[in-house]
């Protein structure tokens, strides 16, 4: 595969692309906007008027057939194609670093009729998560996927990144919400899966595209598994002296069969930064939200609080959890820092088993804290076997060049600390460019070879989002 950057597509090559010219965008300002993402590196590059990547052209399809024609054409002419949802990715996965085409899917946003009985809906991959939920709310159903980027991300982008929403303990992650997919392969072939409600017909091919980060094909339509909107919601919160106490209480809560919708366990620094009442007292803050039938959530809350008390927890009541819910889509911790010359901020999320988590936290804190002035962390998603640890690092430096030096150093320090601890080096933000240097170590040489083979088999011309995830 050529590593050339395609900044211009010759007229005779473009003439061979038989699509409605109305879907081709050649305005430089729009191309530039569509060639950026929400990573700190991209934001800094934009602020300094030195974009990290620039596509030659943006194509804005409205039908699957158009996507198919674009990919067949790109394969024929060796033109790189980077799919784009709504550009909220934070690791550079959507940057067209080899130029070529940005395939902006935002207008493939149709919402089909909701099948209320079977709790399903088929939508265009470009639909905004929040628009979709708003449109179907009157049916009493929801997608059940509420990332902090709920109003910034598309359905297709969330699947392509294997994203997680804050209510994942109850509803699973985005890959769990996918029932079936329509995908256009790099050669232009259109594939649809048929596996609802469940299939034993060979490997689950739709999952090949969950986490594919635009490297294996373009997701064009998605049939989602919907969840009922909760009849009742209960909030509570607990303070613990130690991380170990908070983890053990939560682990046993899951053992007891209780499924809180939301679980967050904040370290003392983040607890006091986000909850005023914690400024006065050290401690770990667990936020709990229970969704469902009124009797069921009352019983679940009772069991969770009993286990909390048995493990050294002090029950604080609903207020900190309600406060969390009201501010859950706020990302000023990032924009305030990155928006200033010399400011740096990043969230690095990893996952580990229950027994690994305490040592992992200490290692990441020691590593991150030596590079950035501020380090704080919380458990953001829980599973029977362990949890995700979401670390926030921030700092103010002399200028953006120094901020980026520290940014590179903190990724290196925190990811290495996670890998040395036996953790999984990425939980829901994906690989893109930022995690690419550690991809082989993170998933193992055998898995990396398999990924390379899959990419080669599906994308013989190497056109799909080249240069990402260590491929
Ligand atoms: C403030 C903020 C908060 C965030 N909070 C969360 C969070 O809580 N949980 C979480 O999981 N993530 C979070 N993110 C990250 C981001 O929202 C997710 O990565 C999201 O899934 C990206 O969706 P998008 O539509 O913006 O995709 P884009 O950023 O446009 O693209 C991301 C990647 O997916 C590929 N892609 C996009 N659409 C398709 C498609 N249809 N077919 C094939 N490939 C495609 C692109 O090529 C690219 O590689 C947050 C980001 C921000 C800025």
Short mmCIF file of C-alpha atoms and ligand atoms in Angstrom, two decimals:
data_model
loop_
_atom_site.label_atom_id
_atom_site.label_comp_id
_atom_site.label_asym_id
_atom_site.label_seq_id
_atom_site.Cartn_x
_atom_site.Cartn_y
_atom_site.Cartn_z
CA UNK A 1 0.00 0.00 0.00
CA UNK A 2 1.25 3.45 -0.85
CA UNK A 3 1.96 5.74 2.11
CA UNK A 4 1.58 8.85 -0.05
CA UNK A 5 -0.73 11.55 1.22
CA UNK A 6 -3.40 12.20 -1.42
CA UNK A 7 -4.09 15.92 -1.23
CA UNK A 8 -5.51 16.20 -4.75
CA UNK A 9 -7.61 13.84 -6.83
CA UNK A 10 -6.99 14.32 -10.57
CA UNK A 11 -10.05 15.29 -12.61
CA UNK A 12 -9.91 12.13 -14.73
CA UNK A 13 -9.98 9.97 -11.57
CA UNK A 14 -12.84 11.98 -10.08
CA UNK A 15 -14.71 11.73 -13.40
CA UNK A 16 -14.77 7.95 -12.95
CA UNK A 17 -16.79 8.31 -9.71
CA UNK A 18 -20.38 8.01 -10.87
CA UNK A 19 -22.36 9.59 -8.05
CA UNK A 20 -24.59 12.65 -7.87
CA UNK A 21 -22.11 15.60 -7.89
CA UNK A 22 -24.27 17.23 -5.19
CA UNK A 23 -22.72 14.86 -2.61
CA UNK A 24 -19.15 16.00 -3.39
CA UNK A 25 -17.83 18.81 -1.20
CA UNK A 26 -14.72 20.66 -2.33
CA UNK A 27 -15.01 23.82 -0.24
CA UNK A 28 -11.63 24.08 1.61
CA UNK A 29 -13.21 25.34 4.86
CA UNK A 30 -15.59 22.41 5.01
CA UNK A 31 -12.86 19.95 4.06
CA UNK A 32 -10.73 21.29 6.88
CA UNK A 33 -13.55 21.06 9.41
CA UNK A 34 -14.31 17.48 8.34
CA UNK A 35 -10.60 16.56 8.59
CA UNK A 36 -10.37 17.29 12.34
CA UNK A 37 -11.65 15.40 15.37
CA UNK A 38 -12.07 16.01 19.12
CA UNK A 39 -8.66 14.75 20.23
CA UNK A 40 -6.48 17.19 22.11
CA UNK A 41 -3.81 16.86 19.43
CA UNK A 42 -6.28 17.83 16.70
CA UNK A 43 -7.72 20.73 18.74
CA UNK A 44 -4.23 22.13 19.35
CA UNK A 45 -3.29 21.74 15.69
CA UNK A 46 -6.42 23.63 14.67
CA UNK A 47 -5.77 26.38 17.22
CA UNK A 48 -2.27 26.80 15.84
CA UNK A 49 -3.51 26.77 12.24
CA UNK A 50 -1.51 23.64 11.43
CA UNK A 51 -4.07 20.89 10.73
CA UNK A 52 -2.86 17.35 11.35
CA UNK A 53 -4.58 16.04 8.23
CA UNK A 54 -6.48 17.37 5.22
CA UNK A 55 -8.62 15.31 2.89
CA UNK A 56 -8.64 16.07 -0.84
CA UNK A 57 -12.44 15.95 -0.89
CA UNK A 58 -15.42 15.26 1.34
CA UNK A 59 -18.16 12.96 0.09
CA UNK A 60 -21.49 13.21 1.87
CA UNK A 61 -23.58 10.21 0.80
CA UNK A 62 -27.28 9.81 1.50
CA UNK A 63 -27.71 6.21 0.30
CA UNK A 64 -25.91 2.92 0.80
CA UNK A 65 -25.60 2.60 -2.98
CA UNK A 66 -23.58 5.84 -3.07
CA UNK A 67 -21.27 4.55 -0.31
CA UNK A 68 -20.79 1.38 -2.31
CA UNK A 69 -19.89 3.32 -5.46
CA UNK A 70 -17.40 5.49 -3.58
CA UNK A 71 -15.63 2.52 -2.02
CA UNK A 72 -15.50 0.51 -5.28
CA UNK A 73 -14.06 3.59 -7.01
CA UNK A 74 -11.55 4.21 -4.21
CA UNK A 75 -10.38 0.59 -4.32
CA UNK A 76 -9.97 0.80 -8.10
CA UNK A 77 -7.91 4.00 -7.92
CA UNK A 78 -6.14 3.44 -4.57
CA UNK A 79 -7.70 6.50 -2.92
CA UNK A 80 -7.72 6.45 0.92
CA UNK A 81 -11.18 6.75 2.52
CA UNK A 82 -11.79 7.78 6.13
CA UNK A 83 -15.36 7.34 7.34
CA UNK A 84 -16.68 10.06 9.63
CA UNK A 85 -19.61 10.09 12.00
CA UNK A 86 -19.83 13.35 13.95
CA UNK A 87 -16.14 13.83 14.73
CA UNK A 88 -16.32 13.37 18.52
CA UNK A 89 -13.58 10.74 18.59
CA UNK A 90 -10.79 11.55 21.03
CA UNK A 91 -7.87 9.43 19.77
CA UNK A 92 -7.39 10.64 16.20
CA UNK A 93 -9.13 7.62 14.64
CA UNK A 94 -11.11 9.80 12.23
CA UNK A 95 -8.25 11.96 10.96
CA UNK A 96 -7.58 11.43 7.22
CA UNK A 97 -3.82 11.28 7.68
CA UNK A 98 -3.32 9.91 4.14
CA UNK A 99 -5.63 12.52 2.62
CA UNK A 100 -8.05 11.22 -0.01
CA UNK A 101 -11.74 11.12 0.86
CA UNK A 102 -13.53 11.87 4.10
CA UNK A 103 -16.82 10.01 3.87
CA UNK A 104 -19.12 12.11 6.02
CA UNK A 105 -22.06 9.93 7.06
CA UNK A 106 -23.97 12.59 9.00
CA UNK A 107 -26.73 12.78 6.40
CA UNK A 108 -27.44 9.05 6.56
CA UNK A 109 -29.59 9.75 9.57
CA UNK A 110 -33.00 8.26 8.77
CA UNK A 111 -34.91 6.68 11.64
CA UNK A 112 -37.15 3.74 10.77
CA UNK A 113 -40.39 2.81 12.46
CA UNK A 114 -39.94 1.56 16.00
CA UNK A 115 -40.98 -2.07 16.47
CA UNK A 116 -42.34 -1.66 19.99
CA UNK A 117 -43.24 -5.31 20.59
CA UNK A 118 -39.80 -6.58 19.66
CA UNK A 119 -37.99 -3.47 20.92
CA UNK A 120 -36.05 -2.76 17.72
CA UNK A 121 -35.44 0.10 15.32
CA UNK A 122 -33.36 0.36 12.16
CA UNK A 123 -31.52 3.65 11.63
CA UNK A 124 -28.96 5.25 9.36
CA UNK A 125 -25.45 5.03 10.83
CA UNK A 126 -25.01 8.80 10.86
CA UNK A 127 -27.89 9.57 13.20
CA UNK A 128 -26.95 11.51 16.33
CA UNK A 129 -27.49 9.47 19.51
CA UNK A 130 -29.46 12.23 21.24
CA UNK A 131 -31.65 12.91 18.16
CA UNK A 132 -32.51 9.24 17.95
CA UNK A 133 -33.46 8.97 21.61
CA UNK A 134 -35.56 12.10 21.39
CA UNK A 135 -37.34 10.83 18.27
CA UNK A 136 -38.29 7.47 19.78
CA UNK A 137 -38.98 8.59 23.38
CA UNK A 138 -42.76 8.64 22.84
CA UNK A 139 -42.67 4.86 22.28
CA UNK A 140 -41.38 4.43 25.85
CA UNK A 141 -38.11 3.00 24.51
CA UNK A 142 -34.51 4.17 24.33
CA UNK A 143 -31.22 3.02 22.82
CA UNK A 144 -29.85 2.80 26.37
CA UNK A 145 -26.47 4.20 25.31
CA UNK A 146 -25.67 7.52 27.01
CA UNK A 147 -21.98 8.39 26.66
CA UNK A 148 -20.82 11.80 27.81
CA UNK A 149 -20.80 12.58 24.08
CA UNK A 150 -24.53 11.71 23.77
CA UNK A 151 -25.25 14.84 21.70
CA UNK A 152 -21.90 14.76 19.84
CA UNK A 153 -21.64 11.20 18.53
CA UNK A 154 -23.38 9.12 15.85
CA UNK A 155 -24.71 5.59 16.17
CA UNK A 156 -22.20 4.32 13.57
CA UNK A 157 -19.25 6.07 15.22
CA UNK A 158 -20.23 4.67 18.61
CA UNK A 159 -20.27 1.14 17.19
CA UNK A 160 -17.04 1.67 15.23
CA UNK A 161 -15.32 2.71 18.49
CA UNK A 162 -16.97 0.06 20.75
CA UNK A 163 -18.17 2.94 22.91
CA UNK A 164 -19.59 2.81 26.44
CA UNK A 165 -22.40 4.83 27.96
CA UNK A 166 -22.70 5.71 31.62
CA UNK A 167 -25.66 3.32 32.13
CA UNK A 168 -23.61 0.36 30.88
CA UNK A 169 -23.93 -1.74 34.04
CA UNK A 170 -27.59 -2.23 33.18
CA UNK A 171 -27.68 -1.91 29.39
CA UNK A 172 -24.23 -3.06 28.31
CA UNK A 173 -21.98 -1.18 25.91
CA UNK A 174 -22.71 -0.06 22.33
CA UNK A 175 -21.66 -3.43 20.93
CA UNK A 176 -24.39 -5.01 23.11
CA UNK A 177 -27.01 -2.63 21.72
CA UNK A 178 -26.36 -3.71 18.10
CA UNK A 179 -28.80 -6.26 16.71
CA UNK A 180 -27.83 -6.27 13.04
CA UNK A 181 -25.77 -4.23 10.63
CA UNK A 182 -25.62 -3.23 7.02
CA UNK A 183 -21.98 -2.68 6.04
CA UNK A 184 -20.28 -1.70 2.80
CA UNK A 185 -16.98 -3.51 2.40
CA UNK A 186 -13.95 -1.66 0.98
CA UNK A 187 -14.54 -3.30 -2.42
CA UNK A 188 -18.07 -1.84 -2.54
CA UNK A 189 -19.90 -5.08 -1.69
CA UNK A 190 -22.95 -4.56 0.54
CA UNK A 191 -23.35 -7.04 3.41
CA UNK A 192 -26.25 -7.36 5.84
CA UNK A 193 -26.28 -9.55 8.92
CA UNK A 194 -29.38 -11.45 10.08
CA UNK A 195 -29.04 -12.48 13.69
CA UNK A 196 -31.92 -11.06 15.72
CA UNK A 197 -32.64 -12.04 18.41
CA UNK A 198 -29.64 -14.41 18.35
CA UNK A 199 -27.90 -16.75 15.92
CA UNK A 200 -25.63 -19.79 15.91
CA UNK A 201 -24.62 -19.57 12.27
CA UNK A 202 -20.88 -19.21 12.32
CA UNK A 203 -19.03 -16.31 13.92
CA UNK A 204 -20.97 -13.19 14.85
CA UNK A 205 -19.90 -11.10 11.85
CA UNK A 206 -21.53 -7.88 13.02
CA UNK A 207 -19.07 -7.81 15.92
CA UNK A 208 -16.22 -7.68 13.40
CA UNK A 209 -17.26 -4.10 12.72
CA UNK A 210 -17.73 -3.12 16.37
CA UNK A 211 -14.41 -1.49 17.18
CA UNK A 212 -13.27 -1.57 13.53
CA UNK A 213 -12.61 2.21 13.66
CA UNK A 214 -13.39 2.66 9.97
CA UNK A 215 -10.66 0.22 8.93
CA UNK A 216 -12.72 -2.73 7.68
CA UNK A 217 -15.75 -1.16 6.03
CA UNK A 218 -18.46 1.45 6.38
CA UNK A 219 -21.44 0.81 8.65
CA UNK A 220 -24.44 2.24 6.82
CA UNK A 221 -27.49 0.92 8.69
CA UNK A 222 -27.98 -0.42 12.18
CA UNK A 223 -30.78 -2.36 13.80
CA UNK A 224 -30.61 -1.49 17.47
CA UNK A 225 -31.91 -3.42 20.47
CA UNK A 226 -33.94 -0.93 22.48
CA UNK A 227 -34.46 -0.79 26.24
CA UNK A 228 -37.58 0.37 28.10
CA UNK A 229 -37.42 3.82 29.64
CA UNK A 230 -37.33 3.30 33.42
CA UNK A 231 -40.58 3.41 35.37
CA UNK A 232 -38.61 4.40 38.45
CA UNK A 233 -35.15 5.80 39.08
CA UNK A 234 -33.40 5.93 42.47
CA UNK A 235 -30.17 7.74 43.32
CA UNK A 236 -27.80 7.14 46.19
CA UNK A 237 -24.17 7.59 47.14
CA UNK A 238 -21.68 6.18 49.59
CA UNK A 239 -18.42 7.40 51.06
CA UNK A 240 -15.57 4.97 51.78
CA UNK A 241 -12.19 5.45 53.46
CA UNK A 242 -10.38 3.27 50.93
CA UNK A 243 -10.60 2.18 47.30
CA UNK A 244 -10.46 -1.47 48.39
CA UNK A 245 -13.61 -1.05 50.52
CA UNK A 246 -15.50 0.63 47.69
CA UNK A 247 -14.45 -2.04 45.20
CA UNK A 248 -15.31 -4.95 47.47
CA UNK A 249 -18.76 -3.56 48.24
CA UNK A 250 -19.45 -3.13 44.53
CA UNK A 251 -18.06 -6.53 43.58
CA UNK A 252 -20.34 -8.19 46.14
CA UNK A 253 -23.29 -6.08 44.99
CA UNK A 254 -22.92 -7.66 41.56
CA UNK A 255 -22.41 -11.10 43.13
CA UNK A 256 -25.77 -10.58 44.88
CA UNK A 257 -27.40 -10.13 41.46
CA UNK A 258 -27.99 -6.39 41.87
CA UNK A 259 -27.53 -4.41 38.65
CA UNK A 260 -27.26 -0.69 39.29
CA UNK A 261 -27.69 1.24 36.03
CA UNK A 262 -24.81 3.58 36.91
CA UNK A 263 -21.77 2.96 39.09
CA UNK A 264 -18.99 5.53 39.49
CA UNK A 265 -16.31 5.33 42.17
CA UNK A 266 -14.37 8.62 42.42
CA UNK A 267 -10.95 8.91 44.00
CA UNK A 268 -10.56 11.61 46.70
CA UNK A 269 -9.18 14.19 44.23
CA UNK A 270 -11.98 13.85 41.70
CA UNK A 271 -14.60 13.49 44.45
CA UNK A 272 -13.61 16.83 45.93
CA UNK A 273 -13.27 18.47 42.50
CA UNK A 274 -16.79 17.43 41.50
CA UNK A 275 -18.68 17.40 44.80
CA UNK A 276 -18.32 20.36 47.13
CA UNK A 277 -19.18 18.37 50.24
CA UNK A 278 -16.09 16.24 49.60
CA UNK A 279 -13.76 19.23 49.68
CA UNK A 280 -13.90 19.06 53.48
CA UNK A 281 -13.38 15.34 53.94
CA UNK A 282 -11.11 12.81 52.25
CA UNK A 283 -12.72 9.72 50.88
CA UNK A 284 -13.83 7.66 47.90
CA UNK A 285 -17.27 8.50 46.56
CA UNK A 286 -19.52 5.85 45.00
CA UNK A 287 -22.42 7.12 42.89
CA UNK A 288 -25.29 4.70 42.34
CA UNK A 289 -28.31 4.99 40.06
CA UNK A 290 -30.95 2.27 39.87
CA UNK A 291 -33.42 2.10 36.97
CA UNK A 292 -36.44 -0.12 36.41
CA UNK A 293 -39.63 -1.22 38.07
CA UNK A 294 -40.27 0.68 41.33
CA UNK A 295 -40.26 -2.38 43.64
CA UNK A 296 -37.24 -3.86 41.91
CA UNK A 297 -35.09 -0.74 42.18
CA UNK A 298 -36.09 -0.23 45.84
CA UNK A 299 -34.97 -3.78 46.66
CA UNK A 300 -31.76 -3.42 44.66
CA UNK A 301 -30.91 -0.17 46.40
CA UNK A 302 -31.57 -1.72 49.82
CA UNK A 303 -29.22 -4.64 49.12
CA UNK A 304 -26.49 -2.38 47.68
CA UNK A 305 -26.62 -0.04 50.69
CA UNK A 306 -26.57 -2.93 53.16
CA UNK A 307 -23.44 -4.33 51.48
CA UNK A 308 -21.92 -0.83 51.43
CA UNK A 309 -22.47 -0.43 55.20
CA UNK A 310 -21.00 -3.89 55.83
CA UNK A 311 -17.83 -2.79 54.01
CA UNK A 312 -17.16 0.47 55.79
CA UNK A 313 -19.36 2.71 53.64
CA UNK A 314 -21.23 5.75 54.96
CA UNK A 315 -24.44 6.30 53.06
CA UNK A 316 -24.70 9.95 51.92
CA UNK A 317 -28.12 9.86 50.29
CA UNK A 318 -29.20 10.90 46.80
CA UNK A 319 -27.71 14.40 46.52
CA UNK A 320 -24.22 13.61 45.12
CA UNK A 321 -25.75 11.17 42.62
CA UNK A 322 -28.40 13.67 41.49
CA UNK A 323 -25.62 16.25 41.12
CA UNK A 324 -23.69 13.75 38.99
CA UNK A 325 -26.74 13.15 36.78
CA UNK A 326 -27.30 16.87 36.21
CA UNK A 327 -23.70 17.42 35.14
CA UNK A 328 -23.05 14.16 33.30
CA UNK A 329 -22.68 15.70 29.83
CA UNK A 330 -20.43 18.53 31.00
CA UNK A 331 -16.88 18.34 29.62
CA UNK A 332 -15.55 21.72 30.71
CA UNK A 333 -12.69 19.89 32.50
CA UNK A 334 -11.35 19.28 28.96
CA UNK A 335 -12.43 22.37 27.02
CA UNK A 336 -11.30 24.82 29.74
CA UNK A 337 -7.79 23.37 29.75
CA UNK A 338 -7.30 22.61 26.04
CA UNK A 339 -8.87 25.89 24.95
CA UNK A 340 -5.97 27.86 26.46
CA UNK A 341 -2.45 28.26 25.08
CA UNK A 342 -0.28 25.81 27.04
CA UNK A 343 -3.25 23.94 28.53
CA UNK A 344 -3.37 20.15 28.32
CA UNK A 345 -6.00 17.60 29.33
CA UNK A 346 -6.73 13.99 28.52
CA UNK A 347 -8.81 11.06 29.71
CA UNK A 348 -7.12 7.67 29.53
CA UNK A 349 -9.44 4.75 30.25
CA UNK A 350 -8.32 1.18 30.83
CA UNK A 351 -9.89 -1.93 32.36
CA UNK A 352 -8.73 -4.53 34.85
CA UNK A 353 -10.01 -7.33 37.04
CA UNK A 354 -11.27 -6.55 40.55
CA UNK A 355 -8.09 -7.90 42.09
CA UNK A 356 -5.82 -5.85 39.82
CA UNK A 357 -7.59 -2.51 40.27
CA UNK A 358 -6.03 -1.13 43.50
CA UNK A 359 -2.43 -1.66 42.35
CA UNK A 360 -3.30 -0.43 38.86
CA UNK A 361 -4.69 2.82 40.28
CA UNK A 362 -1.54 3.44 42.35
CA UNK A 363 0.72 2.70 39.38
CA UNK A 364 -1.19 4.92 36.96
CA UNK A 365 -1.35 7.72 39.51
CA UNK A 366 2.40 7.55 40.16
CA UNK A 367 3.14 7.45 36.42
CA UNK A 368 0.68 10.16 35.37
CA UNK A 369 1.42 12.40 38.33
CA UNK A 370 5.10 12.66 37.45
CA UNK A 371 4.25 14.11 34.02
CA UNK A 372 1.13 16.20 34.61
CA UNK A 373 0.37 18.35 37.66
CA UNK A 374 -3.16 17.00 38.03
CA UNK A 375 -4.18 13.34 38.17
CA UNK A 376 -7.59 12.07 39.23
CA UNK A 377 -9.50 8.91 38.43
CA UNK A 378 -12.78 7.08 38.78
CA UNK A 379 -14.20 3.65 38.13
CA UNK A 380 -16.63 4.34 35.29
CA UNK A 381 -18.09 0.98 34.24
CA UNK A 382 -18.37 -2.29 36.17
CA UNK A 383 -18.50 -5.93 35.12
CA UNK A 384 -18.65 -9.27 36.90
CA UNK A 385 -14.90 -9.70 36.40
CA UNK A 386 -13.69 -6.14 37.00
CA UNK A 387 -14.10 -2.54 35.97
CA UNK A 388 -12.94 0.37 33.84
CA UNK A 389 -10.63 2.93 35.40
CA UNK A 390 -10.93 6.40 33.83
CA UNK A 391 -7.96 8.64 34.57
CA UNK A 392 -8.01 12.38 33.95
CA UNK A 393 -4.69 14.21 33.58
CA UNK A 394 -4.37 17.96 33.26
CA UNK A 395 -1.80 20.71 33.32
CA UNK A 396 -0.96 24.24 32.32
CA UNK A 397 2.39 24.73 30.60
CA UNK A 398 4.33 27.63 29.07
CA UNK A 399 2.96 27.10 25.55
CA UNK A 400 1.24 24.53 23.35
CA UNK A 401 4.53 22.95 22.26
CA UNK A 402 5.35 22.19 25.89
CA UNK A 403 1.79 21.03 26.53
CA UNK A 404 2.10 18.52 23.67
CA UNK A 405 5.44 17.24 24.93
CA UNK A 406 3.81 16.50 28.29
CA UNK A 407 0.78 15.07 26.50
CA UNK A 408 2.95 12.53 24.65
CA UNK A 409 4.83 11.73 27.85
CA UNK A 410 1.67 11.16 29.87
CA UNK A 411 0.22 8.74 27.31
CA UNK A 412 3.50 6.81 27.38
CA UNK A 413 3.67 6.81 31.18
CA UNK A 414 0.04 5.89 31.86
CA UNK A 415 -0.35 3.26 29.14
CA UNK A 416 2.95 1.63 30.10
CA UNK A 417 1.87 1.59 33.76
CA UNK A 418 -1.40 -0.04 32.75
CA UNK A 419 0.28 -2.66 30.56
CA UNK A 420 2.90 -3.40 33.24
CA UNK A 421 0.00 -3.98 35.66
CA UNK A 422 -1.62 -6.52 33.34
CA UNK A 423 -4.54 -4.21 32.52
CA UNK A 424 -6.36 -3.85 29.18
CA UNK A 425 -4.98 -0.59 27.74
CA UNK A 426 -8.22 0.80 26.28
CA UNK A 427 -11.81 0.52 27.52
CA UNK A 428 -13.99 2.69 25.25
CA UNK A 429 -12.16 5.53 23.48
CA UNK A 430 -10.45 3.23 20.97
CA UNK A 431 -6.99 3.08 19.41
CA UNK A 432 -6.78 5.61 16.56
CA UNK A 433 -3.41 7.31 16.54
CA UNK A 434 -2.93 7.81 20.27
CA UNK A 435 -2.84 4.15 21.33
CA UNK A 436 -1.34 2.85 18.06
CA UNK A 437 2.26 2.67 19.36
CA UNK A 438 1.23 0.09 22.01
CA UNK A 439 -1.35 -1.84 19.99
CA UNK A 440 0.80 -4.92 19.41
CA UNK A 441 1.77 -5.11 23.07
CA UNK A 442 -1.83 -4.39 24.11
CA UNK A 443 -3.52 -7.16 22.16
CA UNK A 444 -0.59 -9.53 21.56
CA UNK A 445 1.38 -10.37 18.41
CA UNK A 446 -0.98 -13.19 17.37
CA UNK A 447 -4.08 -10.98 17.56
CA UNK A 448 -2.24 -8.21 15.75
CA UNK A 449 -1.37 -10.60 12.91
CA UNK A 450 -5.00 -11.73 12.72
CA UNK A 451 -6.13 -8.11 12.52
CA UNK A 452 -3.61 -7.44 9.74
CA UNK A 453 -4.83 -10.53 7.85
CA UNK A 454 -8.47 -9.47 8.20
CA UNK A 455 -7.65 -5.98 6.98
CA UNK A 456 -5.76 -7.38 3.99
CA UNK A 457 -8.53 -9.83 3.10
CA UNK A 458 -11.34 -7.26 3.27
CA UNK A 459 -9.38 -4.29 1.99
CA UNK A 460 -6.91 -5.56 -0.63
CA UNK A 461 -6.07 -2.05 -1.86
CA UNK A 462 -5.48 -0.77 1.70
CA UNK A 463 -7.83 2.19 1.28
CA UNK A 464 -9.84 2.09 4.51
CA UNK A 465 -8.68 4.61 7.08
CA UNK A 466 -5.01 3.71 6.52
CA UNK A 467 -2.32 4.34 9.11
CA UNK A 468 -4.48 3.73 12.21
CA UNK A 469 -4.42 1.32 15.13
CA UNK A 470 -0.92 0.16 14.28
CA UNK A 471 -2.00 -1.34 10.94
C1 LIG B 1 -16.93 15.32 25.35
C2 LIG B 1 -16.72 13.91 24.91
C3 LIG B 1 -17.17 12.89 25.72
C4 LIG B 1 -17.03 11.57 25.31
N1 LIG B 1 -17.56 10.59 26.10
C5 LIG B 1 -17.54 9.33 25.67
C6 LIG B 1 -18.15 8.31 26.46
O1 LIG B 1 -18.73 8.55 27.52
N2 LIG B 1 -18.11 7.05 25.98
C7 LIG B 1 -17.51 6.74 24.79
O2 LIG B 1 -17.52 5.57 24.41
N3 LIG B 1 -16.90 7.68 24.04
C8 LIG B 1 -16.91 8.96 24.45
N4 LIG B 1 -16.32 9.95 23.69
C9 LIG B 1 -15.64 9.57 22.44
C10 LIG B 1 -16.55 9.63 21.19
O3 LIG B 1 -17.75 10.27 21.42
C11 LIG B 1 -16.79 8.27 20.70
O4 LIG B 1 -15.57 7.73 20.23
C12 LIG B 1 -17.85 8.13 19.59
O5 LIG B 1 -18.16 6.79 19.55
C13 LIG B 1 -17.45 8.62 18.22
O6 LIG B 1 -18.61 8.80 17.42
P1 LIG B 1 -18.60 9.80 16.18
O7 LIG B 1 -19.86 9.62 15.45
O8 LIG B 1 -18.29 11.17 16.63
O9 LIG B 1 -17.40 9.18 15.34
P2 LIG B 1 -16.16 9.92 14.65
O10 LIG B 1 -15.35 10.62 15.69
O11 LIG B 1 -16.60 10.68 13.50
O12 LIG B 1 -15.34 8.65 14.15
C14 LIG B 1 -14.71 7.80 15.08
C15 LIG B 1 -14.14 6.59 14.33
O13 LIG B 1 -15.20 5.77 13.85
C16 LIG B 1 -15.14 5.63 12.44
N5 LIG B 1 -16.52 5.68 11.96
C17 LIG B 1 -17.44 6.64 12.22
N6 LIG B 1 -18.61 6.32 11.66
C18 LIG B 1 -18.41 5.14 11.01
C19 LIG B 1 -19.25 4.29 10.24
N7 LIG B 1 -20.53 4.57 10.02
N8 LIG B 1 -18.71 3.17 9.72
C20 LIG B 1 -17.43 2.84 9.95
N9 LIG B 1 -16.60 3.60 10.68
C21 LIG B 1 -17.09 4.74 11.20
C22 LIG B 1 -14.27 6.76 11.96
O14 LIG B 1 -13.59 6.42 10.77
C23 LIG B 1 -13.31 6.93 13.12
O15 LIG B 1 -12.28 6.00 12.99
C24 LIG B 1 -16.40 11.27 24.08
C25 LIG B 1 -15.94 12.30 23.27
C26 LIG B 1 -16.10 13.62 23.67
C27 LIG B 1 -15.62 14.70 22.78
#
